[in-house]
XYZ file of C-alpha atoms in Angstrom:
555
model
C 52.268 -25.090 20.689
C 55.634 -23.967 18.551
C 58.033 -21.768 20.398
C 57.672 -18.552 19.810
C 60.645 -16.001 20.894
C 58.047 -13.008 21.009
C 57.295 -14.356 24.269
C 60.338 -13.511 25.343
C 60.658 -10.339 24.170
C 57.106 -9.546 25.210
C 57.765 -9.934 28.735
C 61.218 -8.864 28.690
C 61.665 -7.355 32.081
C 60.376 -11.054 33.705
C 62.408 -12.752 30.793
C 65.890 -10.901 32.050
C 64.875 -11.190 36.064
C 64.304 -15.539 35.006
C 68.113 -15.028 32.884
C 69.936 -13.113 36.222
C 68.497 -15.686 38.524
C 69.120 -18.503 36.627
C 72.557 -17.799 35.851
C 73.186 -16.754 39.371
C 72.118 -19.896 40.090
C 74.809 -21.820 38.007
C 72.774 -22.449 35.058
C 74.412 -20.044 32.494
C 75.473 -22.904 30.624
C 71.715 -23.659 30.026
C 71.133 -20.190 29.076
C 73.601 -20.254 26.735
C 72.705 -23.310 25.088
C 69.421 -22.426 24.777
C 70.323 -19.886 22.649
C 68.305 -16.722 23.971
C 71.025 -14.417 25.725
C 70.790 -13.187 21.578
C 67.618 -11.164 22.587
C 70.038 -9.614 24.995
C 73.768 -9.338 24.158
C 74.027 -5.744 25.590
C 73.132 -6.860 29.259
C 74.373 -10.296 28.702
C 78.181 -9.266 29.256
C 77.306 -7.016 31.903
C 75.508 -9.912 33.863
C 77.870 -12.386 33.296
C 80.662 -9.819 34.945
C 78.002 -9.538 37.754
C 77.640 -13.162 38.614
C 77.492 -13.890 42.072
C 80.288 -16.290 42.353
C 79.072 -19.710 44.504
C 79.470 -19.492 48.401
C 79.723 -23.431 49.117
C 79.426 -26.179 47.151
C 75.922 -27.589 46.344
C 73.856 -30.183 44.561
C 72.603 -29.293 41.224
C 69.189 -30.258 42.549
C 69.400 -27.976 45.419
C 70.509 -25.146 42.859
C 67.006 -26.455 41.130
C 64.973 -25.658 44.364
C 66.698 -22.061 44.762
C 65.738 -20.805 41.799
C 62.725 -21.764 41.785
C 62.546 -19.956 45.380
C 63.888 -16.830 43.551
C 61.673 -16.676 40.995
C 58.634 -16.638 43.058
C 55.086 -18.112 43.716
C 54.238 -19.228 40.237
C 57.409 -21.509 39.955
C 57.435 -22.329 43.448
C 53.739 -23.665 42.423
C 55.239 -25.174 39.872
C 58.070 -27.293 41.588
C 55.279 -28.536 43.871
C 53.944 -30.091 41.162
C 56.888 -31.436 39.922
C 57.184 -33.006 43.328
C 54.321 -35.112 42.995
C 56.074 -36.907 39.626
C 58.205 -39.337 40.602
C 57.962 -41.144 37.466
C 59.863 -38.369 36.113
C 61.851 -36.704 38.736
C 64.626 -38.446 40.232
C 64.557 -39.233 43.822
C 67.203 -36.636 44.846
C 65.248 -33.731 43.297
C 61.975 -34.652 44.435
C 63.142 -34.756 48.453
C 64.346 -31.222 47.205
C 61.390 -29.803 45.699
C 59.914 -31.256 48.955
C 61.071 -28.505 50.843
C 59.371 -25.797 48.375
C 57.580 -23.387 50.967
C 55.626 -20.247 49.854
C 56.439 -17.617 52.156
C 53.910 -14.656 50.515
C 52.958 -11.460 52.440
C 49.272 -10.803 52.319
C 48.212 -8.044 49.980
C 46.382 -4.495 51.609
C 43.151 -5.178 52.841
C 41.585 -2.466 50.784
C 42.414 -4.297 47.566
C 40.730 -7.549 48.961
C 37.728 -5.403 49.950
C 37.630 -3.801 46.540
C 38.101 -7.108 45.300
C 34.789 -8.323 47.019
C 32.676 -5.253 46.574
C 33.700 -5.570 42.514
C 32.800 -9.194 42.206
C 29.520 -9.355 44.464
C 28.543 -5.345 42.991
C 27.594 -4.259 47.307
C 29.778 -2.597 49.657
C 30.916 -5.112 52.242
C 28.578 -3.530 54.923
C 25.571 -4.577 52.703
C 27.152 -7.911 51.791
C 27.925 -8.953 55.425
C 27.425 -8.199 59.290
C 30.871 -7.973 60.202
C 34.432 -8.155 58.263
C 37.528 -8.800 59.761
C 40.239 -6.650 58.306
C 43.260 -8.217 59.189
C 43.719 -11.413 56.616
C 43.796 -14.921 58.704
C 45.840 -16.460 55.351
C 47.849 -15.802 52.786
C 49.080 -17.480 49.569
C 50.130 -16.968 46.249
C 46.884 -16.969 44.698
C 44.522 -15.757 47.207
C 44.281 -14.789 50.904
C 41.583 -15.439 53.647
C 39.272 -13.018 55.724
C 37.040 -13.715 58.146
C 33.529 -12.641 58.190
C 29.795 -13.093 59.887
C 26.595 -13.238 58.026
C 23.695 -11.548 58.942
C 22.049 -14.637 60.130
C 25.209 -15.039 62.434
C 26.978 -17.184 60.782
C 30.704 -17.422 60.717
C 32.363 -16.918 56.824
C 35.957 -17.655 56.074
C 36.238 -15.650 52.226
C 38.911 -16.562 50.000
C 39.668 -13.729 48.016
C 42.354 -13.867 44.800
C 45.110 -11.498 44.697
C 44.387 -8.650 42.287
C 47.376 -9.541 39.599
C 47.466 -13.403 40.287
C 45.621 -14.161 36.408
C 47.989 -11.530 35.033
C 50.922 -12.568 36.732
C 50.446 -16.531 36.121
C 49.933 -16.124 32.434
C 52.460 -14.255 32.127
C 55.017 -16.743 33.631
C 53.325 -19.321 31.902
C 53.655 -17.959 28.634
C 57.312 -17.898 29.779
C 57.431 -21.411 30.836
C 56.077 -22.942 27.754
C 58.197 -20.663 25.784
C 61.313 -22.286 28.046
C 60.242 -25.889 28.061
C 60.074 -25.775 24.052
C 63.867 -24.685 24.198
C 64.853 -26.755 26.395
C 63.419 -29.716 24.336
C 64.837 -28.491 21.033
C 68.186 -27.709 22.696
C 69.098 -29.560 25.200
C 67.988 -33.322 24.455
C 68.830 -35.180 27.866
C 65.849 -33.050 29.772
C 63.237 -34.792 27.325
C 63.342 -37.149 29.755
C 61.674 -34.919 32.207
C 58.968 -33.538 29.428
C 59.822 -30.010 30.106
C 56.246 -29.504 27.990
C 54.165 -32.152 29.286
C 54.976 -31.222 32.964
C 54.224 -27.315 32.014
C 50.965 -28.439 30.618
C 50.313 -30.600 33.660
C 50.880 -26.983 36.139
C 48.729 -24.834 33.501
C 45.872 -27.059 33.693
C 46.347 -27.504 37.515
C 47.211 -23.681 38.709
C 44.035 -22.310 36.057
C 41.671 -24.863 37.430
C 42.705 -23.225 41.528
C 42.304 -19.719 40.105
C 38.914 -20.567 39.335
C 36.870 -20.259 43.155
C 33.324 -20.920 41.737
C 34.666 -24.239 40.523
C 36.325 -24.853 43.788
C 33.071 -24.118 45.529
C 30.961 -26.361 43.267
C 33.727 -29.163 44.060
C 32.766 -28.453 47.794
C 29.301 -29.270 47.052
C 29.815 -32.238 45.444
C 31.533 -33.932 47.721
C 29.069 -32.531 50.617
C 25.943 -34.220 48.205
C 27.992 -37.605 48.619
C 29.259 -37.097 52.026
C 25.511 -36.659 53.303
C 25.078 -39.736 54.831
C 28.605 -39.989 56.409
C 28.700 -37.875 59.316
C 32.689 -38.551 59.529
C 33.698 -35.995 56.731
C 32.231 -32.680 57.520
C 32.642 -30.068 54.162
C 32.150 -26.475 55.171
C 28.546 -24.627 53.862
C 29.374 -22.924 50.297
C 27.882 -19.556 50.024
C 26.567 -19.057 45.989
C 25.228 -15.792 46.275
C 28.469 -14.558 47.987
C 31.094 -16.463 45.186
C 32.541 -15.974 42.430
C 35.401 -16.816 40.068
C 37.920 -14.384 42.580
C 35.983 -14.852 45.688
C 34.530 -18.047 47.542
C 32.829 -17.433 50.854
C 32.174 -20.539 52.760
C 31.742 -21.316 56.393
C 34.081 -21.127 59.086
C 34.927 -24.126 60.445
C 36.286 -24.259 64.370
C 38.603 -27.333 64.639
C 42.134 -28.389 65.423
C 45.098 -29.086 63.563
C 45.390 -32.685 62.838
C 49.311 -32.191 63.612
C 48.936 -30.615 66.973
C 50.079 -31.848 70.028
C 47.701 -34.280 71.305
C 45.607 -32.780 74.308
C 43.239 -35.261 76.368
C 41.752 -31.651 77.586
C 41.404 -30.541 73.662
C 41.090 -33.219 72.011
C 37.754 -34.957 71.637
C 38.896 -38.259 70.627
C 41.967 -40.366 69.976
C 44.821 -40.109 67.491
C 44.267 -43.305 66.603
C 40.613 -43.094 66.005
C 41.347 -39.650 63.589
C 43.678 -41.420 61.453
C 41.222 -44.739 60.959
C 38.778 -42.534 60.416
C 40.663 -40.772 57.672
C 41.705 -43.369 55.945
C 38.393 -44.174 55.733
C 37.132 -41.367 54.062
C 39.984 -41.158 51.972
C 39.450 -44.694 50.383
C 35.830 -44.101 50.191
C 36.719 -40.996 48.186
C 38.893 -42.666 45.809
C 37.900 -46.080 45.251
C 34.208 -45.581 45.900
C 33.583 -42.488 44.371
C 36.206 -41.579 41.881
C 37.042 -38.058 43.115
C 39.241 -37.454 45.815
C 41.008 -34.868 47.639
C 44.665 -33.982 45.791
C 45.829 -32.199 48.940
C 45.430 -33.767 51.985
C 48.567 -32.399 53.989
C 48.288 -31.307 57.669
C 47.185 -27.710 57.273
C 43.993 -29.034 55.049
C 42.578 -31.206 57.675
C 40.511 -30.056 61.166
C 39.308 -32.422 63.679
C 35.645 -31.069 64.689
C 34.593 -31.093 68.585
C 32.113 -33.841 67.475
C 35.079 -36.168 66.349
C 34.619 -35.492 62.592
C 37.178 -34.460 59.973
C 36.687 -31.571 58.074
C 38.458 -31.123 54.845
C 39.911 -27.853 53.596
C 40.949 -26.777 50.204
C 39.300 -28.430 47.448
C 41.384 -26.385 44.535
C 42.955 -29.846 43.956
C 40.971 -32.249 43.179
C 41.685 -36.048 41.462
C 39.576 -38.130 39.135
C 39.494 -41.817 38.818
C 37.644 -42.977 35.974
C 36.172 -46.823 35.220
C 38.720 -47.461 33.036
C 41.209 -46.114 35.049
C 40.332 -48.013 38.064
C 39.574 -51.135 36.422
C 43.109 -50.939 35.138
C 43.975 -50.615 38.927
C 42.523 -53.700 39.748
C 44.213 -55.996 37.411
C 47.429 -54.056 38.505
C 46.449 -55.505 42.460
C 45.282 -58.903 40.865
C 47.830 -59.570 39.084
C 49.911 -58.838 42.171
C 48.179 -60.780 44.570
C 48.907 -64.011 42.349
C 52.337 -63.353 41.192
C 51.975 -63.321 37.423
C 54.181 -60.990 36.008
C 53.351 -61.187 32.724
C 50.091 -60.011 32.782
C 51.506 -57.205 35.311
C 53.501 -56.317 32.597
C 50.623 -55.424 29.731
C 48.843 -53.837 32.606
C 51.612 -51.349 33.349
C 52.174 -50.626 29.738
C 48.510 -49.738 29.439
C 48.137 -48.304 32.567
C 51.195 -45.893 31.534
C 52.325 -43.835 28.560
C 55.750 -44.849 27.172
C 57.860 -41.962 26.040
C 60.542 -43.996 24.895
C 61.234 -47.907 23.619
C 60.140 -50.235 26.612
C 62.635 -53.207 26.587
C 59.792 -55.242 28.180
C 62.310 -58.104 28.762
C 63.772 -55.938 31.505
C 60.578 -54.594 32.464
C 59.637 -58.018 33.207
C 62.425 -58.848 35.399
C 62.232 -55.399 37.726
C 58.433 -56.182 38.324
C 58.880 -59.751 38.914
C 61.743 -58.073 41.379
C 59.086 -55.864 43.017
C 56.194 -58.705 43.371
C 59.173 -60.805 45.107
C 59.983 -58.103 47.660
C 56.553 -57.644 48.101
C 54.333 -60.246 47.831
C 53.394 -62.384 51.344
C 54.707 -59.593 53.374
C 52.562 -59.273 56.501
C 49.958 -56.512 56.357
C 51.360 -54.978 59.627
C 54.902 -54.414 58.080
C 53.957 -53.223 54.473
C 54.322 -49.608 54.425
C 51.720 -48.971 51.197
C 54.216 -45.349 50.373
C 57.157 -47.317 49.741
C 55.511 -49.886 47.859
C 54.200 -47.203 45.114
C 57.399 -45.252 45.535
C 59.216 -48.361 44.472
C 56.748 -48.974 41.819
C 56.783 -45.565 40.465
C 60.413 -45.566 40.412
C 60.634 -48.452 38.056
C 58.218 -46.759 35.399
C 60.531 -44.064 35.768
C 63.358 -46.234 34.912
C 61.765 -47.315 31.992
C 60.693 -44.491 30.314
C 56.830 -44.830 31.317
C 54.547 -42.060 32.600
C 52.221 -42.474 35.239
C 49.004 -40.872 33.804
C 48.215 -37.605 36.314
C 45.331 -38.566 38.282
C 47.050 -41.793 39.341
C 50.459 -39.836 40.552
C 48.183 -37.419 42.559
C 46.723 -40.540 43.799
C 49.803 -41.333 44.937
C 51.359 -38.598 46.431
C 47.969 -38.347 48.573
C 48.433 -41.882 49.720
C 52.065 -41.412 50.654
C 50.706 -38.026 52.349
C 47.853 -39.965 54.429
C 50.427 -43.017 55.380
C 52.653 -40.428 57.006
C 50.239 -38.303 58.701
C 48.403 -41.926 59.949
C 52.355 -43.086 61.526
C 52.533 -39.292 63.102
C 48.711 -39.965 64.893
C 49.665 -43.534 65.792
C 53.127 -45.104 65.447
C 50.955 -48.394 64.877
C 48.917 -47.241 62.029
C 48.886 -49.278 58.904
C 47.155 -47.738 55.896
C 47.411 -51.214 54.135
C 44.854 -52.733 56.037
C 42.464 -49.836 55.491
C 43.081 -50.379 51.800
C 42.922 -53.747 51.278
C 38.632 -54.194 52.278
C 38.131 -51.524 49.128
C 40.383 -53.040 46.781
C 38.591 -56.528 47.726
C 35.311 -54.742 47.543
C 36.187 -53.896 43.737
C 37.688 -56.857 42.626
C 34.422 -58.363 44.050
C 31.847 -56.187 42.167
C 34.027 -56.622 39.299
C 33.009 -60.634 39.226
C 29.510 -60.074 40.315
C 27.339 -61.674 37.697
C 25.226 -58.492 37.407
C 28.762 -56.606 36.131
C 29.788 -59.459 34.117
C 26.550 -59.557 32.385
C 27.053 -55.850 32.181
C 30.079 -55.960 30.886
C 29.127 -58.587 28.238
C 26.798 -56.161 27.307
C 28.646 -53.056 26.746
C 30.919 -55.062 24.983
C 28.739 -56.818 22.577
C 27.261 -53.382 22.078
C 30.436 -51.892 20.689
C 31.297 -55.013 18.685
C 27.718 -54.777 17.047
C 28.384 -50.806 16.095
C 31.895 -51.816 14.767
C 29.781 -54.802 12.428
C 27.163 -52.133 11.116
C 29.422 -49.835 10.541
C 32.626 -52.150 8.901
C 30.785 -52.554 5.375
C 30.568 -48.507 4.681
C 33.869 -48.204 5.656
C 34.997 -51.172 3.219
C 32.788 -49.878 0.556
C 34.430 -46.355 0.680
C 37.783 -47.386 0.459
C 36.577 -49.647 -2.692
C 35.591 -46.465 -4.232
C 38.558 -44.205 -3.642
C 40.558 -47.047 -4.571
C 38.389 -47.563 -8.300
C 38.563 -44.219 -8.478
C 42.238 -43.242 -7.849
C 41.320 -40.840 -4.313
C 43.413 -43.358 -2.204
C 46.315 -41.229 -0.695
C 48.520 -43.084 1.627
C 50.049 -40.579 4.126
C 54.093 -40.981 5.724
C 55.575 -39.207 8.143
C 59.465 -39.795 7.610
C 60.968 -39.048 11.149
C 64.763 -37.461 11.108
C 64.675 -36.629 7.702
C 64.527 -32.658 8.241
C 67.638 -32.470 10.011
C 69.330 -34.410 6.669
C 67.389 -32.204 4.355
C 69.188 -28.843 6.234
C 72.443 -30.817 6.072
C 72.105 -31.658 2.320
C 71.131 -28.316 1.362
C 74.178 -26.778 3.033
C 76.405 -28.926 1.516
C 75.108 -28.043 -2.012
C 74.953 -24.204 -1.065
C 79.113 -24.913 0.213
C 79.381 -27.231 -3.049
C 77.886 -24.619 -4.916
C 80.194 -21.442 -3.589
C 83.259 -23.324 -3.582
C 82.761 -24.192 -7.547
C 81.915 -20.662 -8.347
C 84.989 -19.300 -5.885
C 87.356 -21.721 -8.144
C 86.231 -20.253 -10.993
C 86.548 -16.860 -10.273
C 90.070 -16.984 -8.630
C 90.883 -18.924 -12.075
C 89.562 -16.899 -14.275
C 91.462 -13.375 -12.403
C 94.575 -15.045 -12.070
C 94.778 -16.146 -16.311
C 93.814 -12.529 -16.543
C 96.766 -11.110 -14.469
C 98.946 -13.367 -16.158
C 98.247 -12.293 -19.395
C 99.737 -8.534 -18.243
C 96.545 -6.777 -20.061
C 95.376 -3.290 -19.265
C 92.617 -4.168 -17.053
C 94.160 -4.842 -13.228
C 91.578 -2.427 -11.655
C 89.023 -5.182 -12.713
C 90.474 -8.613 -12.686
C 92.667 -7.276 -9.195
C 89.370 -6.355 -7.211
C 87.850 -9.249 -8.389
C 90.679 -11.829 -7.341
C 90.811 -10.303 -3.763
C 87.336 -10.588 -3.600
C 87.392 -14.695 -4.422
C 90.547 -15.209 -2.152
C 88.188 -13.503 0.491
C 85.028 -15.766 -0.279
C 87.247 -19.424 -0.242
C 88.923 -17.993 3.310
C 85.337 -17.703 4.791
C 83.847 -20.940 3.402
C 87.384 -22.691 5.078
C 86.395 -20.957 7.969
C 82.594 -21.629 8.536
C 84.163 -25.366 7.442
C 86.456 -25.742 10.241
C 84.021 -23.396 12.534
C 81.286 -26.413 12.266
C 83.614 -28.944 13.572
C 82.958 -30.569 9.717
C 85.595 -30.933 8.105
């Protein structure tokens, strides 16, 4: 998408408040090199003159995190996300973004009620037994009531604030508008892809805005969770959701990060965090779909001993390919060749920039020396992909999305594990899956598979080789061959050439006109009220081309 500045101008009351706040911040420099305080020039003195000068002396990451805090839910969302790419962020302003906490205040209860009674078309009296006024919840996107069925059942009902679609696309329209700036005018944050990380958040926040989707994700899990009694996923109501409200069923249960309580609790720490792992891995590596969100607050430990999960807005995706790319990445671990740990990781990532695989090489033979052998009771499984992460980072390689998420959950889980039991090691709940695949992988029934699927596509590319042969024959015999080339760079020379000929151009005709005056004052004729006017007016022209000259640092 090209930038577009009536963005800006279309939401200018949210375009000045991002401006103030960002230049209150410290970034005024930014703003100005972006270009936009244009749009605003009367305010723009008058703000600058209001800047609220720095109380103490701070990081520019923690001026980052503030702003974003200022700005509100949307980009609070937003550095969230940003805080599960480490492959991008550095490691300073990811502990920052870290400490991103929405503090919202719930919205009137009569909007969520009109909320409900507009989406579900009954008043709430018809639609349930009993509703609980007062909101148990509340986030940027949505808050949660309780409520009792007429069968008796107990309903938790997430309900979306009233302006959370308008007020996300409207800072997202902002966002993108900002991210295209900052690419086209200030180069060192391409490493970041101000875009691709904005496009990342759309896709992500528009996905959790949708609560029928949410629900259906709750479902799906529950269909292959049905004969594991040791993840328990609350009873989605269809009749009762919708895309702005998802009733589901309230789920008794304790914190998995409260004080442990022989009297309250109904089994072990240690036993909760096995068991999680478990699930977790099953999710991910059996499966393909796991939970994206699996902090403290989204996890309940049921009387029975079973987990329940809450919160399925974010949800991760591991393809075949994807985790078939995984397994060579463990393989080619496990038996310490590099090199085919390097073509893994440049297929396994996207390259934004030249890879000197030379140097790539060494850092990952590096990484298999510090951890290969290592007992399984002392390797901690977060550092290990923090430290691998960190080296895509360095050179210049994405981690594709759903892998990151997988990631950051895995990190999450290893430190919610060590805060159950100090002894936990989520390494040796990984390793049986990871042999598991790397065992079906070599089954003969795969390989034969395999074979298959590949023969398959290397039969289709046969059949279909000669047609493509034979047309490019016939555009060649016939003179419809067009070569296409995309010459990279060149547009910036093109402006630069054509400025030089328009300056070229000017400073020729300015030379002749001053010449051509000044004969004619010399010759003392009659007409000084012409050739006068007309010299001035040359003199004027050559002073403003040395000017715009000197004014482009050109000379």
């Amino acid at each position: 998408m090209e930038p577009h500045p009536l963005r800006l101008l279309r939401n200018l009351g949210r375009s000045r408040e991002i401006a103030a706040v960002l230049l209150n911040h410290g970034f005024g420099d930014v703003i100005a090199r972006l270009g936009v305080q244009g749009f605003w020039q009367r305010w723009w003195c008058w703000l600058r003159r209001r800047q609220a000068p720095p109380t103490q002396q701070i990081t520019v990451y923690e001026r980052v995190r503030l702003s974003l805090e200022a700005l509100g839910p949307t980009f609070i969302k937003f550095g969230q996300v940003m805080s599960t790419r480490p492959d991008l962020m550095p490691a300073e302003m990811i502990r920052e973004l870290q400490k991103l906490q929405e503090s919202v205040p719930p919205f009137r209860s009569e909007d969520a009620i009109a909320q409900v009674e507009q989406e579900l078309g009954h008043p709430v009296r018809e639609l349930f037994a009993r509703f609980d006024h007062d909101p148990l919840a509340a986030g940027s996107l949505a808050q949660v009531h309780r409520a009792w069925h007429h069968n008796g059942t107990p309903l938790a009902i997430k309900i979306r604030r009233p302006s959370a679609v308008r007020d996300i696309e409207r800072d997202l329209s902002l966002m993108q508008e900002l991210s295209h700036l900052l690419e086209r005018h200030v180069p060192e944050s391409r490493v970041f892809d101000p875009t691709g990380l904005v496009n990342h958040f759309a896709r992500s926040v528009r996905r959790e805005l949708n609560f029928a989707r949410e629900g259906r994700t709750m479902q799906e899990f529950a269909r292959l969770f049905r004969d594991d009694s040791s993840l328990y996923v609350p009873q989605v109501f269809e009749e009762l959701t919708t895309e702005a409200v998802l009733t589901m069923e309230y789920v008794e249960g304790l914190r998995v990060d409260q004080a442990f309580d022989p009297a309250q609790w109904p089994c072990q720490p240690a036993d909760v965090a096995i068991r999680g792992a478990r699930i977790f891995m099953k999710m991910a590596f059996e499966f393909g779909v796991f939970h994206g969100d699996p902090h403290p607050g989204n996890i309940r430990i049921r009387t029975d001993g079973g987990i329940c999960l809450l919160d399925y807005g974010m949800v991760g995706m591991l393809d075949d390919a994807t985790r078939e790319q995984l397994i060579d990445l463990f393989v080619s671990v496990a038996q310490k060749d590099v090199d085919t740990l390097v073509d893994v990781v440049l297929l396994l990532g996207q390259p934004y920039r030249e890879v000197d695989r030379p140097l790539l090489k060494i850092d990952l033979r590096d990484f298999v020396a510090n951890y290969y052998g290592l007992e399984l009771e002392r390797l901690q499984v977060g550092s290990m992909l923090s430290d691998f992460v960190a080296i895509l980072g360095q050179h210049g390689i994405r981690c594709p999305g759903s892998l990151t998420l997988l990631i950051r959950a895995l990190v999450t889980l290893e430190g919610i594990g060590r805060g159950l039991d100090p002894s936990f090691n989520l390494a040796g709940h990984l390793q049986p899956f990871v042999e598991r695949l790397v065992k079906e992988r070599y089954e003969p029934v795969n390989l034969a598979a395999s074979m298959f699927r590949r023969s398959k596509a290397m039969w289709q590319l046969a059949e279909q080789l000669p047609g493509h042969i034979s047309e490019t024959l016939r555009k060649l015999s016939q003179d419809e061959l067009e070569v296409h080339l995309e010459h990279r760079g060149l547009d910036k020379f093109t402006v630069e050439l054509e400025r030089a000929s328009n300056r070229l151009a000017v400073g020729i005709v300015m030379s002749a006109m001053i010449l051509a005056s000044a004969l004619l004052i010399r010759s003392a004729t009659n007409s000084l009220w012409l050739t006068l006017p007309l010299y001035l007016v040359s003199s004027l022209l050559g002073m403003w081309l040395i000017y715009g000259i000197f004014r482009s640092g050109r000379l």
